[in-house]
mmCIF file of C-alpha atoms and ligand atoms in Angstrom:
data_model
loop_
_atom_site.group_PDB
_atom_site.id
_atom_site.type_symbol
_atom_site.label_atom_id
_atom_site.label_comp_id
_atom_site.label_asym_id
_atom_site.label_seq_id
_atom_site.Cartn_x
_atom_site.Cartn_y
_atom_site.Cartn_z
ATOM 1 C CA MET D 1 25.874 46.288 8.896
ATOM 2 C CA LEU D 2 23.886 44.113 11.185
ATOM 3 C CA ALA D 3 20.153 44.061 10.803
ATOM 4 C CA VAL D 4 18.078 44.654 13.866
ATOM 5 C CA VAL D 5 16.141 41.546 14.656
ATOM 6 C CA PRO D 6 12.830 42.516 16.204
ATOM 7 C CA PRO D 7 12.314 40.641 19.427
ATOM 8 C CA ALA D 8 9.679 37.969 19.160
ATOM 9 C CA ARG D 9 7.955 39.153 22.317
ATOM 10 C CA PRO D 10 9.152 42.679 23.016
ATOM 11 C CA ARG D 11 6.972 43.203 26.063
ATOM 12 C CA LYS D 12 8.474 40.209 27.763
ATOM 13 C CA LEU D 13 12.114 40.819 27.089
ATOM 14 C CA THR D 14 13.987 41.643 30.190
ATOM 15 C CA LYS D 15 15.609 45.020 30.385
ATOM 16 C CA VAL D 16 19.010 43.472 29.935
ATOM 17 C CA PRO D 17 18.599 40.489 27.641
ATOM 18 C CA PHE D 18 22.295 39.811 27.373
ATOM 19 C CA VAL D 19 25.153 40.241 29.790
ATOM 20 C CA GLU D 20 28.507 38.518 29.853
ATOM 21 C CA LEU D 21 32.015 38.738 31.141
ATOM 22 C CA ALA D 22 33.988 38.122 27.967
ATOM 23 C CA ASP D 23 36.732 39.552 25.800
ATOM 24 C CA GLY D 24 38.136 41.456 28.740
ATOM 25 C CA ARG D 25 34.915 43.332 29.272
ATOM 26 C CA LEU D 26 31.710 43.357 31.104
ATOM 27 C CA GLN D 27 29.444 43.765 28.131
ATOM 28 C CA GLY D 28 25.898 43.302 27.105
ATOM 29 C CA VAL D 29 22.770 44.542 25.480
ATOM 30 C CA VAL D 30 20.285 46.794 27.217
ATOM 31 C CA SER D 31 16.793 47.503 25.996
ATOM 32 C CA SER D 32 15.858 51.088 25.359
ATOM 33 C CA GLY D 33 13.333 52.263 27.880
ATOM 34 C CA SER D 34 11.259 54.049 25.278
ATOM 35 C CA ASP D 35 11.689 52.225 21.987
ATOM 36 C CA VAL D 36 11.257 48.461 21.853
ATOM 37 C CA GLU D 37 13.123 48.248 18.571
ATOM 38 C CA ARG D 38 16.219 49.953 19.874
ATOM 39 C CA VAL D 39 18.858 48.397 22.037
ATOM 40 C CA TYR D 40 22.061 49.709 23.476
ATOM 41 C CA VAL D 41 25.341 47.884 23.591
ATOM 42 C CA SER D 42 27.173 48.776 26.773
ATOM 43 C CA SER D 43 30.564 47.674 27.989
ATOM 44 C CA VAL D 44 33.178 48.287 30.653
ATOM 45 C CA ALA D 45 36.744 47.161 30.063
ATOM 46 C CA ALA D 46 38.527 45.184 32.738
ATOM 47 C CA GLY D 47 41.521 46.970 34.184
ATOM 48 C CA THR D 48 41.223 50.347 32.476
ATOM 49 C CA HIS D 49 37.481 50.579 33.220
ATOM 50 C CA ALA D 50 36.990 52.418 29.966
ATOM 51 C CA TYR D 51 33.296 52.346 29.254
ATOM 52 C CA GLN D 52 31.160 52.688 26.228
ATOM 53 C CA CYS D 53 27.531 52.751 25.264
ATOM 54 C CA SER D 54 26.027 53.038 21.826
ATOM 55 C CA THR D 55 23.071 51.738 19.914
ATOM 56 C CA ASN D 56 23.433 48.550 17.983
ATOM 57 C CA ASN D 57 23.947 50.763 14.941
ATOM 58 C CA ASN D 58 26.922 52.431 16.572
ATOM 59 C CA ARG D 59 25.196 55.682 17.331
ATOM 60 C CA PRO D 60 26.599 57.105 20.528
ATOM 61 C CA CYS D 61 24.364 56.960 23.560
ATOM 62 C CA GLY D 62 23.030 60.380 24.480
ATOM 63 C CA GLY D 63 23.199 59.488 28.154
ATOM 64 C CA LEU D 64 26.993 59.332 28.243
ATOM 65 C CA ARG D 65 27.947 62.763 29.467
ATOM 66 C CA GLY D 66 31.201 62.228 31.276
ATOM 67 C CA HIS D 67 29.712 59.516 33.418
ATOM 68 C CA PRO D 68 28.182 56.099 32.827
ATOM 69 C CA CYS D 69 24.623 56.213 31.508
ATOM 70 C CA LYS D 70 21.571 54.381 32.787
ATOM 71 C CA HIS D 71 22.233 51.532 30.365
ATOM 72 C CA LEU D 72 25.610 50.905 31.928
ATOM 73 C CA GLN D 73 23.954 50.999 35.324
ATOM 74 C CA ALA D 74 21.363 48.460 34.215
ATOM 75 C CA LEU D 75 24.107 46.305 32.769
ATOM 76 C CA ALA D 76 26.081 46.474 36.004
ATOM 77 C CA ASP D 77 22.953 45.654 38.009
ATOM 78 C CA GLU D 78 22.334 42.567 35.932
ATOM 79 C CA ALA D 79 25.956 41.503 36.054
ATOM 80 C CA LEU D 80 25.873 41.649 39.843
ATOM 81 C CA LEU D 81 22.712 39.549 39.878
ATOM 82 C CA GLN D 82 24.048 37.036 37.451
ATOM 83 C CA TYR D 83 27.660 36.675 38.507
ATOM 84 C CA GLY D 84 27.746 38.067 42.012
ATOM 85 C CA VAL D 85 29.782 41.017 43.175
ATOM 86 C CA ASP D 86 32.970 39.059 43.832
ATOM 87 C CA ARG D 87 33.233 37.659 40.361
ATOM 88 C CA VAL D 88 32.363 40.928 38.656
ATOM 89 C CA ALA D 89 34.822 42.869 40.798
ATOM 90 C CA ARG D 90 37.571 40.349 40.200
ATOM 91 C CA TYR D 91 36.949 40.332 36.477
ATOM 92 C CA LEU D 92 36.921 44.102 36.126
ATOM 93 C CA ARG D 93 39.719 44.466 38.673
ATOM 94 C CA VAL D 94 37.839 46.960 40.757
ATOM 95 C CA ASP D 95 38.189 47.311 44.496
ATOM 96 C CA VAL D 96 34.713 47.135 45.998
ATOM 97 C CA GLY D 97 35.866 47.251 49.596
ATOM 98 C CA ASP D 98 33.055 45.946 51.759
ATOM 99 C CA GLY D 99 30.931 45.332 48.722
ATOM 100 C CA VAL D 100 28.464 47.259 46.664
ATOM 101 C CA SER D 101 24.708 47.215 46.764
ATOM 102 C CA GLY D 102 24.022 47.779 43.106
ATOM 103 C CA GLY D 103 25.211 48.641 39.659
ATOM 104 C CA SER D 104 25.488 52.362 40.177
ATOM 105 C CA GLU D 105 27.636 51.834 43.267
ATOM 106 C CA LEU D 106 29.838 49.484 41.323
ATOM 107 C CA LEU D 107 30.216 52.036 38.549
ATOM 108 C CA ALA D 108 31.062 54.695 41.103
ATOM 109 C CA ARG D 109 34.129 52.629 42.053
ATOM 110 C CA LEU D 110 35.443 52.722 38.525
ATOM 111 C CA ASN D 111 37.735 55.443 37.324
ATOM 112 C CA GLY D 112 37.631 54.844 33.586
ATOM 113 C CA GLN D 113 36.859 57.229 30.791
ATOM 114 C CA PRO D 114 34.420 56.900 27.948
ATOM 115 C CA GLU D 115 36.208 55.265 25.082
ATOM 116 C CA PRO D 116 34.919 54.465 21.616
ATOM 117 C CA ALA D 117 34.368 50.788 21.024
ATOM 118 C CA SER D 118 32.538 48.972 18.292
ATOM 119 C CA ALA D 119 29.153 47.702 19.263
ATOM 120 C CA ALA D 120 29.155 45.265 16.359
ATOM 121 C CA VAL D 121 31.128 42.499 18.022
ATOM 122 C CA VAL D 122 29.021 42.481 21.139
ATOM 123 C CA PHE D 123 25.826 42.779 19.181
ATOM 124 C CA SER D 124 26.695 39.883 16.904
ATOM 125 C CA ARG D 125 27.411 37.774 19.981
ATOM 126 C CA PHE D 126 24.007 38.741 21.252
ATOM 127 C CA LEU D 127 22.320 37.730 17.993
ATOM 128 C CA ARG D 128 24.134 34.423 17.990
ATOM 129 C CA HIS D 129 23.076 33.928 21.566
ATOM 130 C CA LEU D 130 19.483 34.763 20.648
ATOM 131 C CA SER D 131 19.531 32.162 17.925
ATOM 132 C CA TYR D 132 20.084 29.527 20.593
ATOM 133 C CA LEU D 133 17.165 30.667 22.618
ATOM 134 C CA GLU D 134 13.681 29.440 22.652
ATOM 135 C CA LEU D 135 11.848 31.938 24.727
ATOM 136 C CA PRO D 136 9.015 30.421 26.689
ATOM 137 C CA GLY D 137 5.890 32.484 27.225
ATOM 138 C CA ALA D 138 6.975 33.780 30.587
ATOM 139 C CA ALA D 139 10.332 35.075 29.445
ATOM 140 C CA ALA D 140 10.335 37.916 31.926
ATOM 141 C CA THR D 141 10.561 35.538 34.850
ATOM 142 C CA LEU D 142 13.455 33.542 33.439
ATOM 143 C CA PRO D 143 16.406 33.366 35.765
ATOM 144 C CA GLU D 144 19.084 35.282 33.915
ATOM 145 C CA LEU D 145 21.357 32.261 33.758
ATOM 146 C CA HIS D 146 18.850 30.502 31.582
ATOM 147 C CA TRP D 147 19.477 33.037 28.879
ATOM 148 C CA PHE D 148 22.823 31.435 28.334
ATOM 149 C CA PRO D 149 23.377 28.296 26.330
ATOM 150 C CA ALA D 150 25.690 25.768 27.874
ATOM 151 C CA THR D 151 29.206 26.320 26.593
ATOM 152 C CA GLY D 152 29.855 24.202 23.579
ATOM 153 C CA ALA D 153 26.476 22.547 23.711
ATOM 154 C CA GLY D 154 25.367 24.073 20.435
ATOM 155 C CA ARG D 155 21.638 24.119 20.063
HETATM 156 ZN ZN1 ZN T 201 23.676 54.341 27.322
#
């Protein structure tokens, strides 16, 4: 069981502190809107578009009721900002036609089903990623790319 690491500066964490296209998924960590100590691990699989959202302790997200929850929307929003619509669409293998204007539109183009997936792998990647970070005081204004360590650069 992974321990929850309290964020050093909860008020300054962005809503989506971690987003990546990896392991055949768009996946990431989304802050709870109401509880600073809770985060959700959300993911969408490339190809099948199966999606999942749960807390970092593998409790199912209450917002998943036959459609993607607000965490998945936030994740998709951030992915579009970080990677651009072309790259996200290509990775997930979704046809976006003339493009999409935001995460919820992107999700509307998917035809996947909710599918159980372990949050642990994604969450441990997030924790490892956090360990590389040194958050400056103005973390909220960080360009999202700066959340990511250079590949292979270590610390
Ligand atoms: Zn959710």
